[in-house]
Amino acid sequence: DNPDGIEGMNAIADLDRILPRSRRKTMNDAYDYLEWRFFQRALNEREKHTIKLYLTKKPMTAIISDDELRNFLHVMMSTPHFQVC
């Protein structure tokens, strides 16, 4: 039984250290916290809007779950801004 929800894989990152549960209440809180951690700067409004628009197309639970956070991180790390860092 895998508590992380991913078949055949064990968690390799402590998601509570990446995004504390206190910052998972809204997508905006989570985004603001992770934007600085991953990009080390604020993106312009068009770039933020694009990322947030993609993320809001997927239904989210009241508090961002570990699986939703993994998706969130994947989207942010797939951007050219993260790739260049």
mmCIF file of N, CA, C and O in Angstrom:
data_model
loop_
_atom_site.group_PDB
_atom_site.id
_atom_site.type_symbol
_atom_site.label_atom_id
_atom_site.label_comp_id
_atom_site.label_asym_id
_atom_site.label_seq_id
_atom_site.Cartn_x
_atom_site.Cartn_y
_atom_site.Cartn_z
ATOM 1 N N ASP A 1 0.849 -1.186 0.000
ATOM 2 C CA ASP A 1 0.000 0.000 0.000
ATOM 3 C C ASP A 1 0.889 1.243 0.000
ATOM 4 O O ASP A 1 1.708 1.423 0.890
ATOM 5 N N ASN A 2 0.745 2.088 -1.006
ATOM 6 C CA ASN A 2 1.577 3.281 -1.123
ATOM 7 C C ASN A 2 0.780 4.516 -0.722
ATOM 8 O O ASN A 2 -0.148 4.911 -1.410
ATOM 9 N N PRO A 3 1.139 5.168 0.384
ATOM 10 C CA PRO A 3 0.377 6.332 0.851
ATOM 11 C C PRO A 3 0.511 7.547 -0.060
ATOM 12 O O PRO A 3 -0.232 8.499 0.070
ATOM 13 N N ASP A 4 1.428 7.517 -0.987
ATOM 14 C CA ASP A 4 1.656 8.670 -1.852
ATOM 15 C C ASP A 4 0.773 8.668 -3.095
ATOM 16 O O ASP A 4 0.769 9.620 -3.857
ATOM 17 N N GLY A 5 0.035 7.595 -3.338
ATOM 18 C CA GLY A 5 -0.884 7.553 -4.453
ATOM 19 C C GLY A 5 -0.244 7.282 -5.801
ATOM 20 O O GLY A 5 -0.883 7.396 -6.822
ATOM 21 N N ILE A 6 1.024 6.933 -5.828
ATOM 22 C CA ILE A 6 1.706 6.650 -7.082
ATOM 23 C C ILE A 6 2.122 5.189 -7.054
ATOM 24 O O ILE A 6 2.922 4.776 -6.219
ATOM 25 N N GLU A 7 1.579 4.411 -7.970
ATOM 26 C CA GLU A 7 1.872 2.986 -8.012
ATOM 27 C C GLU A 7 3.351 2.722 -8.295
ATOM 28 O O GLU A 7 3.911 3.284 -9.233
ATOM 29 N N GLY A 8 3.965 1.910 -7.471
ATOM 30 C CA GLY A 8 5.334 1.484 -7.723
ATOM 31 C C GLY A 8 6.414 2.505 -7.417
ATOM 32 O O GLY A 8 7.573 2.278 -7.688
ATOM 33 N N MET A 9 6.043 3.650 -6.877
ATOM 34 C CA MET A 9 7.052 4.667 -6.586
ATOM 35 C C MET A 9 6.951 5.105 -5.129
ATOM 36 O O MET A 9 5.869 5.292 -4.608
ATOM 37 N N ASN A 10 8.094 5.262 -4.512
ATOM 38 C CA ASN A 10 8.141 5.839 -3.178
ATOM 39 C C ASN A 10 8.431 7.326 -3.311
ATOM 40 O O ASN A 10 9.103 7.756 -4.247
ATOM 41 N N ALA A 11 7.914 8.101 -2.379
ATOM 42 C CA ALA A 11 8.160 9.542 -2.398
ATOM 43 C C ALA A 11 9.652 9.809 -2.229
ATOM 44 O O ALA A 11 10.313 9.185 -1.408
ATOM 45 N N ILE A 12 10.175 10.719 -3.028
ATOM 46 C CA ILE A 12 11.594 11.074 -2.905
ATOM 47 C C ILE A 12 11.762 12.486 -2.372
ATOM 48 O O ILE A 12 12.869 12.924 -2.131
ATOM 49 N N ALA A 13 10.665 13.203 -2.205
ATOM 50 C CA ALA A 13 10.728 14.559 -1.677
ATOM 51 C C ALA A 13 9.703 14.708 -0.563
ATOM 52 O O ALA A 13 8.615 14.144 -0.626
ATOM 53 N N ASP A 14 10.059 15.474 0.437
ATOM 54 C CA ASP A 14 9.142 15.763 1.533
ATOM 55 C C ASP A 14 8.285 16.951 1.102
ATOM 56 O O ASP A 14 8.725 18.103 1.143
ATOM 57 N N LEU A 15 7.072 16.667 0.659
ATOM 58 C CA LEU A 15 6.203 17.713 0.123
ATOM 59 C C LEU A 15 5.827 18.755 1.159
ATOM 60 O O LEU A 15 5.588 19.915 0.807
ATOM 61 N N ASP A 16 5.800 18.380 2.429
ATOM 62 C CA ASP A 16 5.512 19.368 3.476
ATOM 63 C C ASP A 16 6.650 20.368 3.646
ATOM 64 O O ASP A 16 6.424 21.475 4.103
ATOM 65 N N ARG A 17 7.841 19.983 3.266
ATOM 66 C CA ARG A 17 8.968 20.926 3.305
ATOM 67 C C ARG A 17 8.959 21.822 2.068
ATOM 68 O O ARG A 17 9.385 22.962 2.127
ATOM 69 N N ILE A 18 8.511 21.283 0.943
ATOM 70 C CA ILE A 18 8.441 22.078 -0.280
ATOM 71 C C ILE A 18 7.328 23.116 -0.167
ATOM 72 O O ILE A 18 7.527 24.289 -0.492
ATOM 73 N N LEU A 19 6.161 22.683 0.287
ATOM 74 C CA LEU A 19 5.027 23.592 0.473
ATOM 75 C C LEU A 19 4.308 23.199 1.761
ATOM 76 O O LEU A 19 3.556 22.221 1.793
ATOM 77 N N PRO A 20 4.555 23.958 2.836
ATOM 78 C CA PRO A 20 3.900 23.640 4.112
ATOM 79 C C PRO A 20 2.374 23.633 3.972
ATOM 80 O O PRO A 20 1.806 24.367 3.162
ATOM 81 N N ARG A 21 1.728 22.802 4.748
ATOM 82 C CA ARG A 21 0.262 22.691 4.692
ATOM 83 C C ARG A 21 -0.411 24.037 4.942
ATOM 84 O O ARG A 21 -1.476 24.307 4.393
ATOM 85 N N SER A 22 0.203 24.896 5.727
ATOM 86 C CA SER A 22 -0.381 26.218 5.997
ATOM 87 C C SER A 22 -0.437 27.090 4.742
ATOM 88 O O SER A 22 -1.197 28.046 4.686
ATOM 89 N N ARG A 23 0.352 26.748 3.714
ATOM 90 C CA ARG A 23 0.361 27.507 2.463
ATOM 91 C C ARG A 23 -0.463 26.823 1.372
ATOM 92 O O ARG A 23 -0.472 27.265 0.236
ATOM 93 N N ARG A 24 -1.165 25.751 1.698
ATOM 94 C CA ARG A 24 -1.935 24.982 0.708
ATOM 95 C C ARG A 24 -3.425 25.323 0.713
ATOM 96 O O ARG A 24 -4.214 24.647 0.082
ATOM 97 N N LYS A 25 -3.814 26.382 1.389
ATOM 98 C CA LYS A 25 -5.234 26.695 1.514
ATOM 99 C C LYS A 25 -5.841 27.203 0.214
ATOM 100 O O LYS A 25 -7.001 26.923 -0.072
ATOM 101 N N THR A 26 -5.092 27.960 -0.548
ATOM 102 C CA THR A 26 -5.586 28.437 -1.842
ATOM 103 C C THR A 26 -4.488 28.301 -2.885
ATOM 104 O O THR A 26 -3.297 28.267 -2.559
ATOM 105 N N MET A 27 -4.906 28.227 -4.133
ATOM 106 C CA MET A 27 -3.945 28.138 -5.220
ATOM 107 C C MET A 27 -3.059 29.391 -5.251
ATOM 108 O O MET A 27 -1.872 29.302 -5.498
ATOM 109 N N ASN A 28 -3.639 30.560 -4.962
ATOM 110 C CA ASN A 28 -2.846 31.790 -4.978
ATOM 111 C C ASN A 28 -1.774 31.785 -3.898
ATOM 112 O O ASN A 28 -0.639 32.199 -4.150
ATOM 113 N N ASP A 29 -2.111 31.337 -2.690
ATOM 114 C CA ASP A 29 -1.109 31.229 -1.621
ATOM 115 C C ASP A 29 0.013 30.286 -2.033
ATOM 116 O O ASP A 29 1.194 30.588 -1.857
ATOM 117 N N ALA A 30 -0.383 29.131 -2.557
ATOM 118 C CA ALA A 30 0.605 28.135 -2.972
ATOM 119 C C ALA A 30 1.483 28.689 -4.089
ATOM 120 O O ALA A 30 2.702 28.567 -4.055
ATOM 121 N N TYR A 31 0.860 29.316 -5.077
ATOM 122 C CA TYR A 31 1.618 29.859 -6.203
ATOM 123 C C TYR A 31 2.621 30.910 -5.723
ATOM 124 O O TYR A 31 3.796 30.867 -6.090
ATOM 125 N N ASP A 32 2.166 31.856 -4.911
ATOM 126 C CA ASP A 32 3.053 32.929 -4.445
ATOM 127 C C ASP A 32 4.260 32.376 -3.693
ATOM 128 O O ASP A 32 5.385 32.839 -3.869
ATOM 129 N N TYR A 33 4.024 31.378 -2.863
ATOM 130 C CA TYR A 33 5.108 30.773 -2.098
ATOM 131 C C TYR A 33 6.089 30.044 -3.019
ATOM 132 O O TYR A 33 7.303 30.209 -2.915
ATOM 133 N N LEU A 34 5.553 29.250 -3.953
ATOM 134 C CA LEU A 34 6.406 28.453 -4.842
ATOM 135 C C LEU A 34 7.081 29.281 -5.932
ATOM 136 O O LEU A 34 8.166 28.926 -6.386
ATOM 137 N N GLU A 35 6.459 30.376 -6.334
ATOM 138 C CA GLU A 35 7.048 31.230 -7.367
ATOM 139 C C GLU A 35 8.454 31.673 -6.939
ATOM 140 O O GLU A 35 9.408 31.573 -7.715
ATOM 141 N N TRP A 36 8.577 32.138 -5.726
ATOM 142 C CA TRP A 36 9.894 32.595 -5.265
ATOM 143 C C TRP A 36 10.851 31.418 -5.064
ATOM 144 O O TRP A 36 12.021 31.484 -5.407
ATOM 145 N N ARG A 37 10.358 30.314 -4.546
ATOM 146 C CA ARG A 37 11.229 29.145 -4.318
ATOM 147 C C ARG A 37 11.792 28.600 -5.620
ATOM 148 O O ARG A 37 12.934 28.184 -5.668
ATOM 149 N N PHE A 38 10.981 28.569 -6.689
ATOM 150 C CA PHE A 38 11.416 27.939 -7.932
ATOM 151 C C PHE A 38 12.002 28.915 -8.953
ATOM 152 O O PHE A 38 12.916 28.561 -9.680
ATOM 153 N N PHE A 39 11.448 30.115 -9.018
ATOM 154 C CA PHE A 39 11.911 31.057 -10.041
ATOM 155 C C PHE A 39 12.821 32.138 -9.464
ATOM 156 O O PHE A 39 13.506 32.830 -10.197
ATOM 157 N N GLN A 40 12.799 32.345 -8.165
ATOM 158 C CA GLN A 40 13.591 33.339 -7.458
ATOM 159 C C GLN A 40 13.338 34.760 -7.958
ATOM 160 O O GLN A 40 14.194 35.619 -7.870
ATOM 161 N N ARG A 41 12.149 34.958 -8.478
ATOM 162 C CA ARG A 41 11.692 36.277 -8.905
ATOM 163 C C ARG A 41 10.202 36.171 -9.205
ATOM 164 O O ARG A 41 9.676 35.078 -9.381
ATOM 165 N N ALA A 42 9.570 37.313 -9.285
ATOM 166 C CA ALA A 42 8.150 37.323 -9.667
ATOM 167 C C ALA A 42 8.050 37.289 -11.190
ATOM 168 O O ALA A 42 8.780 38.018 -11.877
ATOM 169 N N LEU A 43 7.192 36.434 -11.692
ATOM 170 C CA LEU A 43 6.950 36.418 -13.133
ATOM 171 C C LEU A 43 6.021 37.573 -13.482
ATOM 172 O O LEU A 43 5.326 38.107 -12.613
ATOM 173 N N ASN A 44 5.998 37.947 -14.760
ATOM 174 C CA ASN A 44 5.074 39.012 -15.138
ATOM 175 C C ASN A 44 3.644 38.473 -15.105
ATOM 176 O O ASN A 44 3.415 37.262 -15.032
ATOM 177 N N GLU A 45 2.687 39.370 -15.148
ATOM 178 C CA GLU A 45 1.281 38.977 -14.977
ATOM 179 C C GLU A 45 0.806 37.999 -16.055
ATOM 180 O O GLU A 45 0.023 37.100 -15.781
ATOM 181 N N ARG A 46 1.251 38.159 -17.290
ATOM 182 C CA ARG A 46 0.850 37.246 -18.371
ATOM 183 C C ARG A 46 1.348 35.836 -18.085
ATOM 184 O O ARG A 46 0.630 34.853 -18.245
ATOM 185 N N GLU A 47 2.592 35.726 -17.634
ATOM 186 C CA GLU A 47 3.167 34.412 -17.327
ATOM 187 C C GLU A 47 2.437 33.762 -16.142
ATOM 188 O O GLU A 47 2.120 32.569 -16.184
ATOM 189 N N LYS A 48 2.187 34.550 -15.100
ATOM 190 C CA LYS A 48 1.446 34.030 -13.943
ATOM 191 C C LYS A 48 0.067 33.560 -14.368
ATOM 192 O O LYS A 48 -0.391 32.491 -13.965
ATOM 193 N N HIS A 49 -0.597 34.368 -15.168
ATOM 194 C CA HIS A 49 -1.950 34.033 -15.609
ATOM 195 C C HIS A 49 -1.962 32.715 -16.375
ATOM 196 O O HIS A 49 -2.854 31.881 -16.175
ATOM 197 N N THR A 50 -0.988 32.504 -17.235
ATOM 198 C CA THR A 50 -0.918 31.276 -18.027
ATOM 199 C C THR A 50 -0.794 30.051 -17.125
ATOM 200 O O THR A 50 -1.501 29.054 -17.310
ATOM 201 N N ILE A 51 0.092 30.124 -16.153
ATOM 202 C CA ILE A 51 0.285 28.993 -15.230
ATOM 203 C C ILE A 51 -0.975 28.764 -14.399
ATOM 204 O O ILE A 51 -1.462 27.642 -14.282
ATOM 205 N N LYS A 52 -1.518 29.829 -13.840
ATOM 206 C CA LYS A 52 -2.707 29.694 -12.994
ATOM 207 C C LYS A 52 -3.911 29.208 -13.794
ATOM 208 O O LYS A 52 -4.721 28.432 -13.297
ATOM 209 N N LEU A 53 -4.035 29.660 -15.038
ATOM 210 C CA LEU A 53 -5.139 29.216 -15.881
ATOM 211 C C LEU A 53 -5.074 27.709 -16.102
ATOM 212 O O LEU A 53 -6.074 27.002 -15.982
ATOM 213 N N TYR A 54 -3.890 27.203 -16.387
ATOM 214 C CA TYR A 54 -3.731 25.757 -16.565
ATOM 215 C C TYR A 54 -4.101 25.017 -15.285
ATOM 216 O O TYR A 54 -4.821 24.024 -15.305
ATOM 217 N N LEU A 55 -3.605 25.512 -14.164
ATOM 218 C CA LEU A 55 -3.852 24.826 -12.889
ATOM 219 C C LEU A 55 -5.318 24.846 -12.496
ATOM 220 O O LEU A 55 -5.813 23.893 -11.896
ATOM 221 N N THR A 56 -6.042 25.903 -12.828
ATOM 222 C CA THR A 56 -7.452 25.984 -12.429
ATOM 223 C C THR A 56 -8.355 25.137 -13.327
ATOM 224 O O THR A 56 -9.517 24.946 -13.011
ATOM 225 N N LYS A 57 -7.829 24.629 -14.431
ATOM 226 C CA LYS A 57 -8.630 23.751 -15.289
ATOM 227 C C LYS A 57 -8.813 22.375 -14.665
ATOM 228 O O LYS A 57 -9.657 21.611 -15.073
ATOM 229 N N LYS A 58 -7.991 22.064 -13.679
ATOM 230 C CA LYS A 58 -8.104 20.790 -12.985
ATOM 231 C C LYS A 58 -8.789 21.057 -11.639
ATOM 232 O O LYS A 58 -8.410 21.970 -10.933
ATOM 233 N N PRO A 59 -9.796 20.265 -11.304
ATOM 234 C CA PRO A 59 -10.466 20.492 -10.016
ATOM 235 C C PRO A 59 -9.504 20.233 -8.858
ATOM 236 O O PRO A 59 -8.699 19.313 -8.907
ATOM 237 N N MET A 60 -9.573 21.082 -7.851
ATOM 238 C CA MET A 60 -8.707 20.932 -6.683
ATOM 239 C C MET A 60 -9.559 20.739 -5.437
ATOM 240 O O MET A 60 -10.680 21.212 -5.369
ATOM 241 N N THR A 61 -8.989 20.057 -4.475
ATOM 242 C CA THR A 61 -9.672 19.862 -3.200
ATOM 243 C C THR A 61 -9.590 21.153 -2.395
ATOM 244 O O THR A 61 -8.905 22.098 -2.775
ATOM 245 N N ALA A 62 -10.282 21.188 -1.262
ATOM 246 C CA ALA A 62 -10.309 22.392 -0.432
ATOM 247 C C ALA A 62 -8.898 22.814 -0.018
ATOM 248 O O ALA A 62 -8.548 23.985 -0.065
ATOM 249 N N ILE A 63 -8.101 21.855 0.394
ATOM 250 C CA ILE A 63 -6.687 22.115 0.692
ATOM 251 C C ILE A 63 -5.897 21.276 -0.302
ATOM 252 O O ILE A 63 -6.196 20.100 -0.496
ATOM 253 N N ILE A 64 -4.924 21.869 -0.933
ATOM 254 C CA ILE A 64 -4.164 21.206 -2.000
ATOM 255 C C ILE A 64 -3.569 19.902 -1.468
ATOM 256 O O ILE A 64 -2.807 19.892 -0.508
ATOM 257 N N SER A 65 -3.921 18.800 -2.119
ATOM 258 C CA SER A 65 -3.433 17.477 -1.710
ATOM 259 C C SER A 65 -2.008 17.257 -2.228
ATOM 260 O O SER A 65 -1.507 18.028 -3.036
ATOM 261 N N ASP A 66 -1.380 16.175 -1.769
ATOM 262 C CA ASP A 66 -0.032 15.853 -2.238
ATOM 263 C C ASP A 66 -0.013 15.613 -3.749
ATOM 264 O O ASP A 66 0.898 16.079 -4.434
ATOM 265 N N ASP A 67 -1.007 14.905 -4.281
ATOM 266 C CA ASP A 67 -1.048 14.661 -5.726
ATOM 267 C C ASP A 67 -1.247 15.959 -6.501
ATOM 268 O O ASP A 67 -0.628 16.172 -7.540
ATOM 269 N N GLU A 68 -2.107 16.836 -5.999
ATOM 270 C CA GLU A 68 -2.300 18.133 -6.656
ATOM 271 C C GLU A 68 -1.021 18.964 -6.591
ATOM 272 O O GLU A 68 -0.666 19.638 -7.560
ATOM 273 N N LEU A 69 -0.326 18.887 -5.467
ATOM 274 C CA LEU A 69 0.936 19.610 -5.346
ATOM 275 C C LEU A 69 1.962 19.075 -6.338
ATOM 276 O O LEU A 69 2.687 19.853 -6.970
ATOM 277 N N ARG A 70 2.024 17.776 -6.500
ATOM 278 C CA ARG A 70 2.957 17.207 -7.483
ATOM 279 C C ARG A 70 2.659 17.738 -8.888
ATOM 280 O O ARG A 70 3.558 18.076 -9.647
ATOM 281 N N ASN A 71 1.381 17.821 -9.248
ATOM 282 C CA ASN A 71 1.000 18.370 -10.548
ATOM 283 C C ASN A 71 1.395 19.837 -10.644
ATOM 284 O O ASN A 71 1.943 20.296 -11.654
ATOM 285 N N PHE A 72 1.133 20.593 -9.597
ATOM 286 C CA PHE A 72 1.475 22.004 -9.511
ATOM 287 C C PHE A 72 2.976 22.187 -9.752
ATOM 288 O O PHE A 72 3.408 23.014 -10.569
ATOM 289 N N LEU A 73 3.786 21.400 -9.045
ATOM 290 C CA LEU A 73 5.245 21.488 -9.187
ATOM 291 C C LEU A 73 5.692 21.106 -10.591
ATOM 292 O O LEU A 73 6.579 21.752 -11.168
ATOM 293 N N HIS A 74 5.077 20.087 -11.159
ATOM 294 C CA HIS A 74 5.422 19.657 -12.513
ATOM 295 C C HIS A 74 5.184 20.793 -13.504
ATOM 296 O O HIS A 74 6.030 21.064 -14.364
ATOM 297 N N VAL A 75 4.055 21.462 -13.383
ATOM 298 C CA VAL A 75 3.744 22.583 -14.283
ATOM 299 C C VAL A 75 4.785 23.693 -14.124
ATOM 300 O O VAL A 75 5.327 24.202 -15.108
ATOM 301 N N MET A 76 5.083 24.061 -12.894
ATOM 302 C CA MET A 76 6.048 25.148 -12.660
ATOM 303 C C MET A 76 7.446 24.774 -13.155
ATOM 304 O O MET A 76 8.146 25.583 -13.747
ATOM 305 N N MET A 77 7.841 23.524 -12.943
ATOM 306 C CA MET A 77 9.181 23.107 -13.357
ATOM 307 C C MET A 77 9.275 22.866 -14.856
ATOM 308 O O MET A 77 10.379 22.764 -15.394
ATOM 309 N N SER A 78 8.144 22.822 -15.540
ATOM 310 C CA SER A 78 8.143 22.639 -16.994
ATOM 311 C C SER A 78 8.246 23.961 -17.755
ATOM 312 O O SER A 78 8.356 23.965 -18.969
ATOM 313 N N THR A 79 8.208 25.069 -17.055
ATOM 314 C CA THR A 79 8.276 26.365 -17.718
ATOM 315 C C THR A 79 9.709 26.701 -18.106
ATOM 316 O O THR A 79 10.665 26.233 -17.480
ATOM 317 N N PRO A 80 9.877 27.539 -19.132
ATOM 318 C CA PRO A 80 11.226 27.960 -19.523
ATOM 319 C C PRO A 80 11.962 28.691 -18.390
ATOM 320 O O PRO A 80 13.176 28.600 -18.290
ATOM 321 N N HIS A 81 11.220 29.356 -17.519
ATOM 322 C CA HIS A 81 11.855 30.111 -16.426
ATOM 323 C C HIS A 81 12.575 29.181 -15.465
ATOM 324 O O HIS A 81 13.650 29.503 -14.980
ATOM 325 N N PHE A 82 11.987 28.039 -15.179
ATOM 326 C CA PHE A 82 12.634 27.091 -14.292
ATOM 327 C C PHE A 82 13.779 26.393 -15.015
ATOM 328 O O PHE A 82 14.845 26.177 -14.441
ATOM 329 N N GLN A 83 13.580 26.047 -16.272
ATOM 330 C CA GLN A 83 14.603 25.342 -17.041
ATOM 331 C C GLN A 83 15.889 26.150 -17.168
ATOM 332 O O GLN A 83 16.973 25.599 -17.193
ATOM 333 N N VAL A 84 15.768 27.468 -17.221
ATOM 334 C CA VAL A 84 16.941 28.334 -17.384
ATOM 335 C C VAL A 84 17.687 28.498 -16.070
ATOM 336 O O VAL A 84 18.893 28.672 -16.040
ATOM 337 N N CYS A 85 16.953 28.422 -14.946
ATOM 338 C CA CYS A 85 17.600 28.581 -13.640
ATOM 339 C C CYS A 85 18.637 27.537 -13.506
ATOM 340 O O CYS A 85 19.513 27.323 -13.024
#
